[in-house]
XYZ file of C-alpha atoms in Angstrom:
666
model
C 0.329 0.601 0.012
C 1.332 3.538 -1.050
C 1.707 6.225 1.364
C 1.447 9.829 -0.309
C 3.330 11.216 3.157
C 5.925 8.530 3.888
C 6.724 9.130 -0.080
C 6.898 13.149 0.508
C 9.420 12.968 3.890
C 11.840 10.556 1.709
C 11.776 13.243 -0.780
C 11.529 16.331 1.204
C 14.436 14.786 3.531
C 17.109 13.242 0.482
C 16.995 15.882 -1.335
C 17.760 18.122 2.329
C 20.208 15.760 2.826
C 22.061 16.542 -0.963
C 21.068 20.378 0.003
C 22.500 21.253 3.349
C 25.611 19.443 2.365
C 26.662 21.726 -0.777
C 25.395 24.634 1.779
C 27.629 23.846 4.310
C 30.154 23.402 1.943
C 29.994 27.243 0.731
C 29.230 28.376 3.970
C 25.616 28.478 3.975
C 23.392 28.834 6.665
C 20.987 25.261 6.986
C 18.037 27.225 7.319
C 18.494 28.513 4.105
C 19.321 25.180 2.612
C 15.991 23.809 4.164
C 14.167 27.566 1.729
C 16.176 25.679 -0.803
C 14.585 22.533 -0.397
C 11.321 23.759 -0.323
C 11.448 25.831 -3.905
C 12.708 22.784 -5.744
C 10.116 20.345 -4.205
C 7.514 22.446 -3.730
C 3.862 23.071 -6.138
C 5.791 25.717 -7.575
C 9.200 23.804 -8.671
C 8.834 20.660 -9.993
C 5.747 19.766 -8.085
C 7.990 16.580 -6.069
C 5.442 16.709 -3.570
C 1.757 15.919 -3.581
C 0.384 15.864 0.633
C 1.031 19.620 1.478
C -1.623 20.027 3.834
C -0.137 16.695 5.799
C 3.771 18.963 5.275
C 2.093 21.932 6.828
C 1.054 19.657 9.884
C 4.078 18.620 10.699
C 5.974 22.083 9.724
C 3.214 23.646 12.811
C 4.579 20.643 14.923
C 8.512 21.487 14.368
C 7.340 25.407 15.551
C 5.529 23.790 18.673
C 8.403 22.332 19.643
C 10.774 24.602 18.718
C 9.260 27.002 21.519
C 8.457 24.024 23.888
C 12.684 23.331 24.332
C 13.047 27.672 24.130
C 10.704 27.540 27.372
C 12.706 24.787 29.397
C 16.051 26.964 28.492
C 14.066 29.963 29.923
C 12.324 30.258 33.708
C 9.810 32.322 34.560
C 12.505 34.268 36.665
C 14.392 35.140 33.778
C 10.922 36.502 31.955
C 10.815 38.656 35.100
C 13.833 39.855 33.766
C 12.889 40.568 30.381
C 9.308 42.155 31.310
C 10.159 45.663 29.910
C 11.547 44.291 26.794
C 8.154 41.986 26.542
C 5.508 44.627 26.965
C 7.173 47.995 26.271
C 10.027 47.258 23.630
C 7.011 45.231 21.678
C 4.438 47.230 21.608
C 6.474 50.241 20.795
C 7.746 48.057 17.502
C 4.080 46.379 16.853
C 3.250 49.928 16.429
C 5.457 51.804 15.066
C 5.476 49.433 12.329
C 2.036 48.999 11.771
C 1.966 53.066 11.315
C 4.442 53.150 8.949
C 3.419 50.576 7.024
C -0.116 52.037 7.085
C 0.832 55.045 6.082
C 3.061 53.676 3.409
C 0.437 51.614 1.963
C -1.946 54.684 2.160
C 0.530 56.443 -0.250
C 0.249 53.538 -3.180
C -3.747 53.725 -2.741
C -4.264 51.225 -1.040
C -7.549 51.413 1.365
C -7.880 51.464 4.636
C -8.728 48.641 5.563
C -6.125 46.915 3.774
C -3.586 49.037 4.821
C -3.832 47.971 8.031
C -3.945 44.348 7.328
C -1.096 45.295 5.363
C 0.447 46.488 8.500
C -0.631 43.372 10.417
C 1.836 41.413 8.297
C 4.925 43.558 8.361
C 4.721 43.993 12.140
C 5.239 40.265 12.831
C 8.780 38.564 12.892
C 10.303 34.925 12.538
C 10.372 33.353 16.416
C 11.777 30.381 14.191
C 14.703 31.441 12.457
C 16.019 33.904 14.859
C 15.811 32.262 18.009
C 17.358 29.299 16.061
C 20.165 31.400 14.500
C 20.388 32.816 17.792
C 21.000 29.584 19.814
C 23.403 27.928 17.152
C 25.604 31.717 18.344
C 25.283 31.318 21.486
C 23.903 34.792 22.303
C 19.819 33.744 23.865
C 21.968 35.142 27.466
C 23.454 38.703 25.589
C 21.812 42.129 26.340
C 20.584 41.881 22.242
C 19.468 38.275 21.945
C 17.146 38.595 25.334
C 15.712 42.025 23.846
C 15.222 40.049 20.718
C 13.588 37.098 22.541
C 11.211 39.581 24.774
C 9.577 41.410 21.258
C 9.275 37.993 19.820
C 7.107 36.772 22.635
C 5.135 39.608 22.475
C 4.359 39.353 18.894
C 3.260 35.864 19.425
C 1.082 37.108 21.771
C -0.612 39.955 19.394
C -1.403 37.864 16.460
C -4.390 37.046 18.495
C -6.200 40.110 18.679
C -5.087 40.952 15.080
C -6.515 37.791 13.725
C -10.120 38.822 15.814
C -9.526 42.580 14.576
C -8.972 41.403 10.807
C -13.086 40.693 10.117
C -13.629 44.490 11.300
C -11.330 45.783 8.152
C -13.809 44.343 5.787
C -17.331 46.059 7.654
C -17.837 42.891 9.541
C -18.512 43.674 13.095
C -19.949 40.061 14.657
C -19.623 39.827 18.149
C -16.145 41.537 18.503
C -16.280 42.644 22.230
C -17.512 39.591 23.409
C -14.857 37.452 22.112
C -12.577 39.686 22.974
C -13.861 39.587 27.046
C -13.684 35.858 26.349
C -10.308 35.500 24.944
C -9.754 37.880 28.235
C -11.301 35.653 30.689
C -9.425 32.614 28.769
C -6.094 34.373 28.930
C -6.302 34.693 32.839
C -7.112 31.665 32.993
C -4.525 29.846 31.340
C -2.065 32.268 33.534
C -3.205 30.396 36.668
C -3.345 27.119 34.917
C -0.356 27.617 34.267
C 1.436 28.683 37.560
C -0.533 26.244 39.607
C 1.169 23.804 36.605
C 4.240 24.950 37.119
C 4.079 25.201 41.122
C 2.842 21.963 42.196
C 1.431 19.451 39.723
C 4.043 19.875 37.045
C 6.671 19.028 39.463
C 4.795 16.006 41.184
C 3.950 14.277 38.184
C 7.281 14.234 37.343
C 8.755 13.300 40.124
C 6.777 10.386 40.263
C 7.284 9.057 36.688
C 11.029 9.590 37.213
C 10.736 7.189 39.556
C 10.103 4.379 37.613
C 13.166 4.818 35.643
C 11.552 4.426 32.262
C 13.033 6.384 29.695
C 9.815 5.848 27.327
C 7.176 6.779 30.153
C 9.411 10.403 30.756
C 9.842 10.843 26.536
C 5.888 9.894 26.311
C 5.204 12.066 29.183
C 7.315 15.165 28.364
C 5.442 15.386 24.806
C 1.785 14.776 26.279
C 2.635 17.842 28.634
C 4.172 19.810 25.951
C 1.400 19.135 23.562
C -1.364 18.962 25.873
C -0.573 22.776 26.908
C -0.846 23.472 23.374
C -3.671 22.385 22.298
C -5.214 24.428 25.462
C -4.360 27.366 23.984
C -5.076 27.231 20.248
C -8.709 25.968 22.098
C -8.260 29.131 23.616
C -7.818 31.518 20.848
C -4.067 31.707 21.522
C -1.241 30.337 19.036
C 0.369 26.652 19.382
C 3.682 28.294 19.541
C 3.241 30.301 22.635
C 1.122 27.483 24.053
C 4.423 25.310 23.527
C 6.637 27.905 25.202
C 4.468 28.085 28.401
C 4.341 24.548 28.439
C 8.710 24.862 28.592
C 7.789 27.214 31.426
C 6.191 25.101 33.093
C 8.977 22.189 33.124
C 11.937 24.821 33.343
C 10.522 25.398 37.469
C 11.655 21.637 37.747
C 14.953 19.873 38.617
C 13.837 17.374 35.384
C 14.345 20.147 32.340
C 17.779 19.135 31.541
C 16.832 15.156 30.770
C 13.286 17.048 29.393
C 15.490 18.865 26.584
C 17.996 16.100 25.976
C 14.857 13.705 25.028
C 13.539 16.386 22.885
C 16.552 18.204 21.105
C 16.383 15.418 17.989
C 12.819 15.709 17.598
C 12.805 19.650 17.105
C 15.870 19.308 14.356
C 13.452 16.868 12.879
C 10.316 18.244 12.569
C 11.612 22.236 12.523
C 13.340 21.309 8.982
C 9.483 20.640 8.160
C 9.104 24.108 9.376
C 11.317 26.246 6.478
C 10.539 23.567 4.096
C 7.175 24.839 4.338
C 7.892 28.281 3.760
C 10.126 27.531 0.701
C 7.338 25.769 -0.887
C 4.622 28.795 -0.302
C 7.207 30.413 -3.133
C 6.435 30.467 -6.638
C 9.465 30.561 -8.517
C 7.537 31.976 -12.242
C 6.306 34.801 -10.017
C 9.273 35.712 -9.034
C 11.115 35.609 -12.227
C 8.549 37.570 -13.547
C 8.558 40.803 -11.460
C 12.541 40.056 -9.919
C 13.455 43.427 -9.593
C 9.988 44.754 -8.006
C 10.070 41.367 -4.917
C 13.634 42.591 -4.518
C 12.421 46.239 -3.480
C 10.332 45.080 -1.386
C 12.510 42.465 0.458
C 14.764 45.087 1.136
C 12.574 47.892 2.155
C 11.098 45.273 4.792
C 13.983 44.061 6.013
C 15.195 48.039 6.405
C 12.158 49.502 7.447
C 12.149 46.797 10.577
C 15.877 46.660 11.109
C 15.257 50.719 11.528
C 12.144 50.328 13.904
C 12.912 47.708 16.143
C 16.454 49.600 16.717
C 14.645 52.629 17.636
C 12.689 50.519 19.943
C 15.658 48.833 21.490
C 17.171 52.697 22.061
C 13.530 53.834 24.194
C 14.563 51.249 26.404
C 17.635 52.698 27.308
C 20.258 50.425 25.421
C 22.998 50.963 23.935
C 23.586 51.716 20.318
C 24.889 48.598 19.257
C 22.541 46.960 21.433
C 19.776 48.044 19.463
C 20.806 47.631 15.883
C 21.863 43.866 16.736
C 18.055 43.659 18.163
C 16.847 45.446 15.328
C 18.601 43.510 12.562
C 17.429 40.223 13.623
C 14.116 41.367 13.183
C 14.244 42.860 9.910
C 12.042 39.697 8.723
C 8.514 38.394 7.939
C 7.435 36.629 10.413
C 5.297 32.785 10.122
C 2.451 33.934 11.411
C 2.046 36.654 9.251
C 1.532 33.544 7.127
C -1.544 32.233 8.948
C -2.633 35.940 9.818
C -2.627 36.272 5.703
C -4.981 33.441 4.965
C -7.348 34.984 7.321
C -6.940 37.873 5.120
C -7.594 35.983 1.773
C -10.843 34.704 3.367
C -11.870 38.180 4.073
C -10.962 39.764 0.728
C -7.749 41.564 1.958
C -5.560 40.491 0.130
C -5.449 38.446 -3.398
C -4.059 37.844 -6.781
C -0.352 39.369 -7.136
C -0.633 40.729 -3.996
C -1.209 38.156 -2.132
C 2.100 36.557 -4.126
C 4.080 39.333 -3.801
C 3.728 39.389 -0.130
C 4.595 35.847 -0.243
C 8.053 36.319 -2.156
C 8.827 39.318 -1.010
C 8.201 37.624 2.556
C 10.567 34.243 2.031
C 12.947 36.500 0.525
C 13.539 38.207 3.603
C 13.625 35.135 5.413
C 16.340 33.481 3.289
C 18.494 37.331 3.582
C 18.365 36.730 7.775
C 20.681 33.970 8.538
C 23.372 36.267 6.466
C 21.942 39.356 8.080
C 22.702 38.192 11.056
C 26.198 36.900 10.565
C 27.246 40.222 9.712
C 25.190 42.054 12.337
C 28.186 42.694 14.910
C 30.196 44.321 11.723
C 27.018 46.505 10.142
C 27.163 47.146 13.776
C 30.882 48.031 13.673
C 30.723 50.422 10.311
C 26.930 52.259 11.794
C 28.872 53.349 15.554
C 31.942 55.276 13.470
C 29.756 57.610 12.239
C 29.642 60.997 14.633
C 26.453 60.135 16.388
C 25.687 61.754 19.907
C 27.482 60.386 22.725
C 24.189 59.565 24.868
C 22.532 57.871 21.939
C 25.863 55.557 21.516
C 25.718 54.750 25.448
C 21.921 54.106 26.139
C 19.830 56.352 27.803
C 19.150 54.606 30.685
C 18.915 56.630 34.109
C 21.894 54.935 35.953
C 23.893 56.980 37.960
C 27.124 58.227 36.112
C 29.955 58.859 38.964
C 32.914 58.828 37.761
C 35.701 55.735 38.738
C 38.192 56.934 41.089
C 41.087 57.897 39.560
C 43.306 54.383 40.230
C 45.861 53.095 39.060
C 47.272 49.220 38.828
C 43.182 48.618 38.901
C 41.695 45.792 37.951
C 38.650 45.876 34.866
C 35.814 43.275 35.211
C 33.299 43.507 31.604
C 30.586 41.473 32.907
C 28.794 40.709 36.214
C 27.506 37.555 35.134
C 28.825 34.340 37.465
C 32.506 35.022 36.171
C 32.512 38.207 36.548
C 30.809 38.393 40.105
C 33.450 35.702 41.455
C 36.305 37.539 39.823
C 35.281 40.365 42.144
C 34.050 38.577 45.154
C 38.222 37.695 45.144
C 39.872 41.068 44.110
C 36.956 42.420 46.951
C 38.926 39.512 49.264
C 42.258 40.404 48.245
C 42.243 44.117 48.609
C 42.401 44.766 44.842
C 40.889 47.365 43.842
C 38.545 47.115 40.900
C 35.749 48.727 38.379
C 32.993 46.878 36.688
C 31.601 47.543 33.713
C 27.825 45.506 33.102
C 24.887 46.478 30.125
C 22.187 45.500 32.023
C 21.134 48.709 33.760
C 18.941 46.746 36.886
C 22.175 45.052 37.782
C 23.801 47.887 37.679
C 21.399 49.925 39.891
C 21.057 47.016 42.598
C 24.821 46.456 42.416
C 25.118 50.571 43.721
C 22.519 50.588 46.209
C 24.941 47.933 47.971
C 28.449 49.544 47.619
C 29.536 47.818 44.239
C 32.389 49.787 42.187
C 30.109 49.210 38.925
C 29.220 51.394 36.122
C 26.520 51.209 33.646
C 27.763 51.157 30.158
C 28.613 49.156 26.345
C 32.065 48.165 26.348
C 32.664 48.023 23.106
C 32.578 52.204 23.605
C 35.970 53.320 23.604
C 34.417 56.295 26.171
C 32.923 53.850 28.041
C 36.169 52.128 28.671
C 38.371 55.332 28.967
C 35.946 56.320 31.919
C 37.076 53.382 33.609
C 40.545 54.485 33.360
C 42.073 51.967 31.128
C 44.586 53.875 30.129
C 45.982 52.967 33.718
C 44.311 49.518 34.729
C 46.930 46.535 35.165
C 44.363 43.657 33.972
C 41.286 43.370 32.441
C 38.435 40.654 32.488
C 36.498 39.993 29.937
C 33.616 37.891 30.952
C 29.998 38.710 28.766
C 28.171 35.854 26.494
C 28.733 37.871 23.244
C 31.559 36.212 21.690
C 31.256 39.391 18.680
C 31.286 42.262 21.705
C 34.472 40.030 23.041
C 36.327 39.924 19.630
C 35.097 44.168 19.499
C 36.509 44.596 22.975
C 39.426 42.734 22.773
C 40.136 44.530 19.796
C 39.726 48.039 21.395
C 41.411 47.546 25.258
C 44.666 47.035 23.335
C 44.553 49.818 21.657
C 44.080 51.869 24.121
C 46.470 49.995 26.578
C 48.924 47.896 24.909
C 50.134 46.827 28.147
C 47.262 46.207 30.025
C 47.214 41.966 31.041
C 43.541 40.944 28.718
C 41.662 37.806 30.378
C 39.252 36.253 28.053
C 36.282 34.181 28.987
C 35.199 32.166 25.787
C 32.846 29.562 25.731
C 34.075 27.383 23.010
C 37.783 26.442 21.226
C 36.974 27.975 17.886
C 37.360 31.542 19.555
C 40.556 31.055 21.088
C 42.213 31.920 17.813
C 40.422 35.064 16.766
C 41.206 36.728 20.482
C 44.646 35.917 20.674
C 44.821 37.588 17.394
C 43.593 40.894 18.393
C 46.040 40.742 21.748
C 44.048 38.834 24.527
C 46.997 37.577 26.857
C 45.026 34.754 27.979
C 42.015 32.939 26.562
C 40.345 30.527 28.867
C 37.740 28.699 27.555
C 35.193 27.456 29.236
C 34.954 24.036 27.947
C 38.574 23.128 28.606
C 38.719 24.584 31.966
C 35.491 21.934 32.785
C 37.698 19.499 31.412
C 40.555 20.300 33.767
C 38.338 20.117 36.618
C 37.416 16.650 35.654
C 40.775 15.278 35.374
C 41.977 16.918 38.214
C 39.436 15.038 40.233
C 40.176 11.821 38.882
C 44.257 12.094 39.136
C 43.653 12.871 43.074
C 41.325 9.797 43.367
C 44.054 7.716 41.592
C 46.372 9.291 43.968
C 48.488 11.305 42.028
C 50.668 13.344 44.200
C 49.040 16.885 43.770
C 52.395 18.606 42.907
C 52.234 16.403 39.597
C 48.425 17.672 39.596
C 49.205 21.217 39.641
C 52.357 20.437 37.534
C 50.288 18.822 34.600
C 47.342 21.695 35.226
C 50.298 24.094 34.213
C 51.623 22.713 31.778
C 47.943 22.639 29.428
C 47.085 26.249 30.982
C 50.665 27.442 29.432
C 50.491 26.346 25.645
C 46.819 27.081 25.263
C 45.222 24.218 26.222
C 47.373 22.081 23.529
C 47.031 19.011 24.731
C 43.191 18.939 24.248
C 43.195 20.564 20.954
C 45.820 17.633 20.069
C 44.617 14.262 20.716
C 47.754 12.772 19.908
C 50.311 14.499 22.203
C 51.827 12.601 24.760
C 52.716 14.443 28.229
C 56.272 13.430 28.739
C 55.600 14.050 32.452
C 52.880 11.235 33.017
C 53.255 9.099 29.613
C 55.406 6.155 32.274
C 52.465 7.025 35.575
C 51.386 3.811 36.598
C 47.597 5.110 37.755
C 46.021 1.655 38.509
C 46.247 1.011 42.049
C 43.065 -1.785 42.464
C 44.062 -3.212 45.871
C 43.997 0.522 47.866
C 41.745 2.648 48.387
C 41.624 5.994 50.847
C 38.497 5.651 52.763
C 36.494 8.062 55.308
C 34.985 7.367 58.989
C 33.651 9.001 61.387
C 34.116 8.394 65.128
C 31.037 7.603 67.565
C 30.705 8.381 70.579
C 31.112 5.500 72.783
C 33.625 4.076 69.728
C 36.838 1.802 71.153
C 38.977 4.455 69.288
C 37.557 7.313 71.716
C 40.600 8.422 74.109
C 43.422 6.768 72.350
C 46.389 7.570 70.178
C 47.091 6.330 67.010
C 50.390 4.073 68.820
C 47.587 2.453 71.484
C 45.714 0.986 68.285
C 48.156 0.267 66.554
C 46.445 0.303 63.509
C 48.931 0.283 60.997
C 50.784 -2.911 62.400
C 47.532 -4.889 63.253
C 45.522 -3.960 60.691
C 47.621 -2.441 57.697
C 46.000 0.700 57.588
C 47.626 4.186 57.833
C 45.789 7.449 58.955
C 46.325 9.962 56.460
C 44.589 12.837 58.022
C 41.801 14.073 61.208
C 39.423 16.419 60.223
C 38.124 17.449 63.546
C 35.432 20.065 64.048
C 36.341 22.436 60.972
C 40.517 22.136 61.073
C 42.011 19.299 58.870
C 45.061 18.245 60.833
C 47.557 16.075 58.635
C 50.244 13.870 59.317
C 48.744 13.538 62.591
C 50.697 12.915 65.801
C 50.796 9.710 66.930
C 50.234 10.173 70.624
C 47.121 12.082 69.691
C 44.305 10.752 70.969
C 41.016 10.264 69.169
C 38.044 12.315 69.897
C 34.122 11.488 69.074
C 32.968 12.998 66.355
C 36.336 12.560 64.913
C 36.521 11.996 60.465
C 39.550 9.685 60.153
C 41.234 9.931 56.115
C 42.507 5.944 55.897
C 44.374 4.394 53.608
C 44.841 0.440 52.677
C 43.048 -2.109 51.807
C 38.731 -2.374 52.201
C 38.951 -5.660 54.024
C 41.221 -4.081 56.494
C 39.287 -0.608 56.072
C 36.280 -2.568 56.664
C 37.863 -4.187 60.036
C 38.746 -0.574 60.899
C 35.455 1.045 60.593
C 33.648 -1.734 62.378
C 36.638 0.094 65.314
C 34.559 3.574 64.491
C 31.241 2.578 65.594
C 29.610 2.236 69.100
C 29.691 -1.244 69.962
C 26.775 -1.585 72.000
C 25.294 -0.406 68.385
C 27.035 -2.989 66.327
C 25.340 -5.992 69.081
C 22.262 -4.454 68.271
C 22.600 -5.081 64.804
């Protein structure tokens, strides 16, 4: 029996593999490869796909899973942190885009209803494409990544009122007031359900499921939670994607979020590919070739207009110009929900014929250009920042105290006040080292300034901000931010402003090391390698390698830029002949309890080494560690003994440390 959908899936993935392989060779983003695949297999291309509706359903599942994983990686706490970006940034971006597009459409002779509807379509951006690219670039936690996410969340919510208002644009009123009130009531109910589920229901359910240790049951439960919440929001008139995001937020509040994310990621990648393919299938290649200039101009106009408006909205939030430009360039395309909304418009006669195809072609081209724009965005922002723009615009309008850094010399400058920045500042404070912190999160700056922290608001990619921190007289600078592009720019500026300063840069991945060294960094600390150092240090310690040998190896690895890890076949001459296996000896800890035979007796009296072959290496008494204890020192109750010896002999000594009465009772 022939199954059309199965044939179509094989065709889509088979061609996608070939296209993606070529795109990888040409360094073209995978999203573009999927769009090209959709163009080839779609009804306007080679016409290889028959089950168009089924492919669209798979595409919707892809968007649902994408938003679900983003919700898991986020949390309610982080949502509250970007509430200003969601409510203020999102509303400004949507309203301004709607207004400007409406005015342009009116100038081109469109009726009022159609002009408003076109404004609806253009004001939405692609959550699926933008968030996928930002995730791949590890920029979700950067200032521009968080702001972009906030505006996209607002757009996903505002699509619902847009769908409700669309019939009004043609004069069809219906029971709009009743519908809006009902929608608000449903929305409040869903928010309450989400809160209760995240706080009490889901953690308990997942706990019971995790206790079964059944991988299949756990995966099915996660999928059901995702689809069930998405279905509830869809039934209430909200979008499936928003429901999936809320489902992810619910699970993010439990201790099972990481396991859930690991299980869902493979499904997400498969189904998300259907979404990008389905978007490519919408493009009428013949129509594109008939009017290439007009369509290209429309796509370019959309990208420029939306980028400028989104940048302006971010500037009004108080962010520096560079962050605002990165947000604007990321949000320049038309979104997937615009296609859903456009179908509603077609049903009500607001869009038809060439106008609809023009919209589809321009929108798909804007989506295809997005991966390239986001990649080039840091360079484009740097070019724009070279123009003589107002200082206040460059540094941001947020009203944060601008107290000048006290004239210091040989001080430490910390850029970024995340986990790493806080730890460096804490160590500097304990050691009495003068330091200053530069941070771009205004809320963090205000809170920490209130507690006396020498922290200042500013974008460190601006020379004026670094000079404000007296960069020329600093001895050390530590860059500890999550934005790779900004890190490279800051490194280059610091090295130019102060050639003598010792520059330590934190990076996330290996491929970021070489460019940072070339830009002038003295030390680059990649997180993935430092994690490896910590792991193998503890492994070697368990194998009883002397501490000085471990420290020498760690120093050797760090001094040659982690070459040992980067070159897997390199042998370390210092350790190549070490025998790390001590199978007949173990180190254990024993607690001396009250009424134990050991209490009040010394090592010399008990003769552990002579009678049992067990050596006491150290004693922990209260909060002190007594290494190489004196043989005449008596044991006290609650002492913790660190002993070395064969496992069976250690077990015998363990019996001595216990209360003999308890041993008899057992």
